[in-house]
Short mmCIF file of C-alpha atoms in Angstrom, two decimals:
data_model
loop_
_atom_site.label_atom_id
_atom_site.label_comp_id
_atom_site.label_asym_id
_atom_site.label_seq_id
_atom_site.Cartn_x
_atom_site.Cartn_y
_atom_site.Cartn_z
CA CYS N 1 -13.55 32.99 59.69
CA ILE N 2 -14.44 32.39 55.79
CA ARG N 3 -11.88 34.61 53.59
CA ASP N 4 -12.91 35.48 49.73
CA SER N 5 -9.68 33.93 48.53
CA PRO N 6 -7.43 31.30 49.19
CA SER N 7 -4.19 31.05 50.54
CA MET N 8 -3.83 27.87 48.18
CA LEU N 9 -4.85 25.78 45.54
CA LEU N 10 -4.93 21.41 46.23
CA LEU N 11 -5.01 20.13 42.93
CA ASP N 12 -5.36 16.09 43.87
CA GLU N 13 -5.20 13.88 40.46
CA PRO N 14 -7.44 16.89 39.08
CA LEU N 15 -7.19 14.40 34.55
CA ALA N 16 -6.66 11.00 36.11
CA ALA N 17 -10.30 9.79 35.43
CA LEU N 18 -9.42 11.48 31.71
CA GLY N 19 -8.64 10.15 28.11
CA ASP N 20 -5.54 11.18 26.44
CA ASP N 21 -7.32 13.53 24.18
CA GLN N 22 -9.22 15.57 26.92
CA LYS N 23 -6.30 16.05 28.80
CA ALA N 24 -4.78 18.24 26.15
CA ASP N 25 -7.58 20.21 25.75
CA ILE N 26 -7.53 21.19 29.93
CA LEU N 27 -3.93 21.23 30.53
CA PRO N 28 -3.47 24.96 28.51
CA TYR N 29 -5.84 26.00 31.19
CA LEU N 30 -4.41 25.03 33.78
CA GLU N 31 -1.10 26.58 33.12
CA SER N 32 -2.77 29.60 32.12
CA VAL N 33 -4.45 29.49 35.98
CA TYR N 34 -0.75 28.62 37.44
CA GLN N 35 0.44 31.92 35.53
CA GLN N 36 -2.18 33.86 37.08
CA LEU N 37 -2.43 33.38 40.42
CA ASP N 38 -0.29 34.47 43.56
CA ILE N 39 -0.76 31.67 45.44
CA PRO N 40 1.04 28.64 45.71
CA VAL N 41 -0.33 25.68 43.64
CA LEU N 42 -0.03 21.74 45.05
CA TYR N 43 -0.70 19.29 42.19
CA VAL N 44 -0.99 15.61 42.93
CA SER N 45 -0.37 13.25 40.88
CA HIS N 46 0.91 10.10 39.31
CA SER N 47 1.63 10.89 35.48
CA ARG N 48 5.55 12.29 35.28
CA ASN N 49 4.17 13.65 32.10
CA GLU N 50 1.87 16.18 34.21
CA VAL N 51 3.98 16.92 36.29
CA ALA N 52 7.50 17.51 34.30
CA ARG N 53 4.61 20.46 32.09
CA LEU N 54 3.51 21.82 35.40
CA ALA N 55 5.72 21.90 37.72
CA ASP N 56 8.72 24.15 39.09
CA HIS N 57 8.81 22.84 42.46
CA MET N 58 8.58 18.92 43.54
CA LEU N 59 8.20 16.25 46.17
CA LEU N 60 8.48 12.78 45.00
CA LEU N 61 6.58 10.26 47.50
CA ASP N 62 6.94 6.43 48.56
CA ASN N 63 4.11 5.47 51.06
CA GLY N 64 3.52 8.64 52.10
CA GLU N 65 6.91 9.04 53.00
CA ILE N 66 8.56 11.95 51.55
CA LYS N 67 11.91 10.64 49.50
CA ALA N 68 13.01 13.74 48.22
CA SER N 69 11.86 17.35 47.49
CA GLY N 70 13.74 20.42 45.23
CA LYS N 71 13.60 21.36 41.56
CA MET N 72 11.59 19.25 39.42
CA SER N 73 14.08 19.06 36.34
CA GLU N 74 16.37 18.17 38.92
CA ILE N 75 14.67 15.14 40.99
CA PHE N 76 13.72 14.05 36.95
CA THR N 77 17.66 13.64 37.02
CA ALA N 78 19.23 12.65 40.17
CA LEU N 79 20.87 9.33 39.95
CA ASP N 80 20.46 8.55 43.51
CA LEU N 81 16.37 8.66 43.30
CA PRO N 82 13.93 6.14 41.09
CA MET N 83 12.83 8.73 37.90
CA ALA N 84 16.81 8.45 36.11
CA HIS N 85 16.20 4.49 35.86
CA GLN N 86 13.02 3.83 34.74
CA SER N 87 12.36 3.34 31.24
CA ARG N 88 11.62 5.69 30.14
CA ALA N 89 14.28 8.72 31.92
CA GLU N 90 13.48 12.25 30.27
CA SER N 91 15.37 15.22 31.02
CA ILE N 92 13.42 18.22 31.66
CA ILE N 93 14.86 21.77 30.26
CA LYS N 94 13.23 25.20 30.63
CA ALA N 95 14.18 27.29 27.14
CA SER N 96 13.28 30.51 25.50
CA VAL N 97 12.67 30.91 21.35
CA SER N 98 15.71 32.59 20.38
CA HIS N 99 14.38 32.12 16.41
CA TYR N 100 12.09 29.64 14.32
CA ASP N 101 12.76 28.45 10.45
CA GLU N 102 9.65 28.83 8.94
CA GLU N 103 11.40 27.18 5.73
CA PHE N 104 12.18 23.63 7.24
CA GLY N 105 9.38 24.44 10.38
CA LEU N 106 12.01 24.60 13.64
CA ALA N 107 12.08 26.78 15.96
CA SER N 108 15.96 27.80 18.13
CA VAL N 109 15.73 27.21 22.04
CA ALA N 110 18.05 28.30 24.38
CA PHE N 111 19.19 27.16 27.60
CA LEU N 112 21.18 27.04 30.29
CA GLY N 113 24.10 25.19 28.58
CA GLY N 114 23.47 25.58 24.90
CA GLN N 115 20.54 25.76 22.14
CA LEU N 116 18.81 22.91 20.56
CA SER N 117 17.07 22.87 17.58
CA VAL N 118 13.01 21.58 17.92
CA ALA N 119 10.37 20.90 15.45
CA ALA N 120 7.71 22.52 16.18
CA GLU N 121 4.79 25.23 14.24
CA PRO N 122 5.33 28.77 14.91
CA LEU N 123 6.50 30.31 17.92
CA ILE N 124 7.29 33.81 18.95
CA VAL N 125 10.94 34.95 19.54
CA GLY N 126 11.12 35.23 23.38
CA SER N 127 8.62 32.94 24.49
CA LYS N 128 9.08 30.23 27.25
CA VAL N 129 9.52 26.81 26.56
CA ARG N 130 9.08 24.19 28.41
CA LEU N 131 11.69 20.75 26.23
CA GLN N 132 11.97 16.63 26.99
CA VAL N 133 14.63 15.03 26.41
CA LEU N 134 14.47 11.22 26.33
CA ALA N 135 17.60 9.50 28.18
CA ARG N 136 17.42 7.26 25.26
CA ASP N 137 17.44 9.75 22.82
CA VAL N 138 21.24 11.05 23.97
CA SER N 139 24.61 9.38 22.91
CA ILE N 140 27.48 10.56 23.63
CA THR N 141 30.65 11.49 21.22
CA LEU N 142 34.66 12.01 22.43
CA GLU N 143 34.37 14.67 19.37
CA PRO N 144 31.45 16.33 17.67
CA GLN N 145 30.69 14.91 14.62
CA LYS N 146 30.54 16.53 11.60
CA ASN N 147 28.17 15.03 8.27
CA THR N 148 25.83 14.48 10.48
CA SER N 149 21.98 14.01 11.02
CA ILE N 150 21.83 14.69 14.05
CA LEU N 151 21.26 18.57 14.54
CA ASN N 152 21.61 19.09 18.15
CA ILE N 153 25.09 18.40 19.19
CA ILE N 154 26.09 20.15 22.94
CA PRO N 155 29.32 20.69 24.70
CA VAL N 156 29.08 18.63 28.78
CA THR N 157 31.10 17.55 31.36
CA ILE N 158 30.46 13.70 33.06
CA ASP N 159 28.76 14.31 36.76
CA ALA N 160 27.96 10.63 37.46
CA ILE N 161 27.31 7.46 35.97
CA ALA N 162 24.96 4.71 37.08
CA LYS N 163 24.58 0.72 35.97
CA GLU N 164 21.16 -0.10 35.09
CA SER N 165 21.73 -3.74 33.78
CA LYS N 166 24.12 -5.65 32.59
CA SER N 167 23.99 -4.58 28.60
CA GLN N 168 22.85 -0.62 29.96
CA MET N 169 23.89 2.44 32.06
CA THR N 170 22.67 5.97 32.62
CA VAL N 171 25.23 8.73 32.34
CA ARG N 172 24.17 12.18 34.25
CA LEU N 173 25.73 14.66 31.75
CA ILE N 174 25.65 18.83 32.81
CA ALA N 175 25.98 21.84 30.42
CA ASP N 176 26.79 24.65 32.34
CA GLU N 177 23.48 24.33 35.01
CA THR N 178 21.46 22.27 33.30
CA ALA N 179 21.75 17.69 33.49
CA LEU N 180 20.89 15.66 30.78
CA LEU N 181 20.41 12.42 31.02
CA SER N 182 21.85 9.75 28.71
CA ARG N 183 21.16 6.20 28.34
CA ILE N 184 23.87 3.96 26.47
CA THR N 185 25.07 0.54 26.37
CA CYS N 186 28.06 -0.66 29.32
CA LYS N 187 29.56 -1.75 25.78
CA SER N 188 29.96 2.10 24.82
CA ALA N 189 31.14 3.60 28.10
CA TYR N 190 33.77 0.69 28.09
CA ASN N 191 34.98 2.05 24.10
CA LEU N 192 35.04 5.27 25.06
CA ASN N 193 36.11 5.13 28.83
CA LEU N 194 33.54 7.29 30.21
CA LYS N 195 34.56 8.52 33.27
CA GLU N 196 33.02 11.18 35.94
CA GLY N 197 34.57 14.49 35.34
CA ASP N 198 34.74 13.32 31.31
CA LYS N 199 34.15 16.64 28.92
CA VAL N 200 32.50 15.08 26.03
CA TYR N 201 29.42 15.79 23.36
CA ALA N 202 26.42 15.28 23.82
CA GLN N 203 24.55 14.30 20.56
CA VAL N 204 20.50 15.22 21.22
CA LYS N 205 18.30 13.04 18.21
CA THR N 206 14.78 13.85 18.95
CA ALA N 207 13.41 17.25 22.08
CA ALA N 208 9.78 17.53 22.54
CA LEU N 209 7.64 20.64 23.54
CA LEU N 210 5.63 19.86 26.25
CA THR N 211 3.04 21.38 24.95
#
C-alpha cells in the first residue's frame, strides 16, 4: 500500500557535507518546512547548533543507547547530562520580540523569566525567536549592579552546582521556568558563598539570535 503523503519525515544529517555558508542558506528553508508540516520531523545530527535551532524535543544517543529524552532546552542545561559540561555549554531560550530600538539596533525579547536586549537587525514585534546564551557569558552577582555596561541582569534562583575542574564550576540557574547556565570560577563561587536555593542575579554579557 502506497500512501499519498508520509506520516513522518526523517532527515539523517542532511547538512553534514555542507560548509557554513551553505548551511546558513538552507537552515531557514528547513525551519519554514517544519512550520508548514503537520507531521513529526525526526532530524538526526551531531551538530548542537543545528539541534538548538531546529529541535523542540530531543533524544540524546550514546553508542546507540538513549541517554535522555525531553525538551531540547532542558537537555542542554541538565547537569546530569554531558552537554552542560562541554566547553561551549549553552542555554537555548524561546522568546518573543516585545520591542525594537532602531536607534541602537537592539531587540527586546521577552521569555518566561524576564527580558533580554539583543543586538539584531529589525524584527517584527510579536515574532518568535530563539536565543543562544553561552554559559561563559553569564556571571552571577548577589545584588543588581548599577553603572555597568551589561544590559541584561535577571533575578534567578540557583538550582544546582557542578564542579568541572579545580578552577571552574557550572551553575544552573532558574528564572521562572527558564533554565540558564553560568560557568564561573570556583574561587568566585567560594567568595560569594553560593548554595543551591540562593536568590541571586544573572548578568548576561551576550545573547545571540539563532538565525
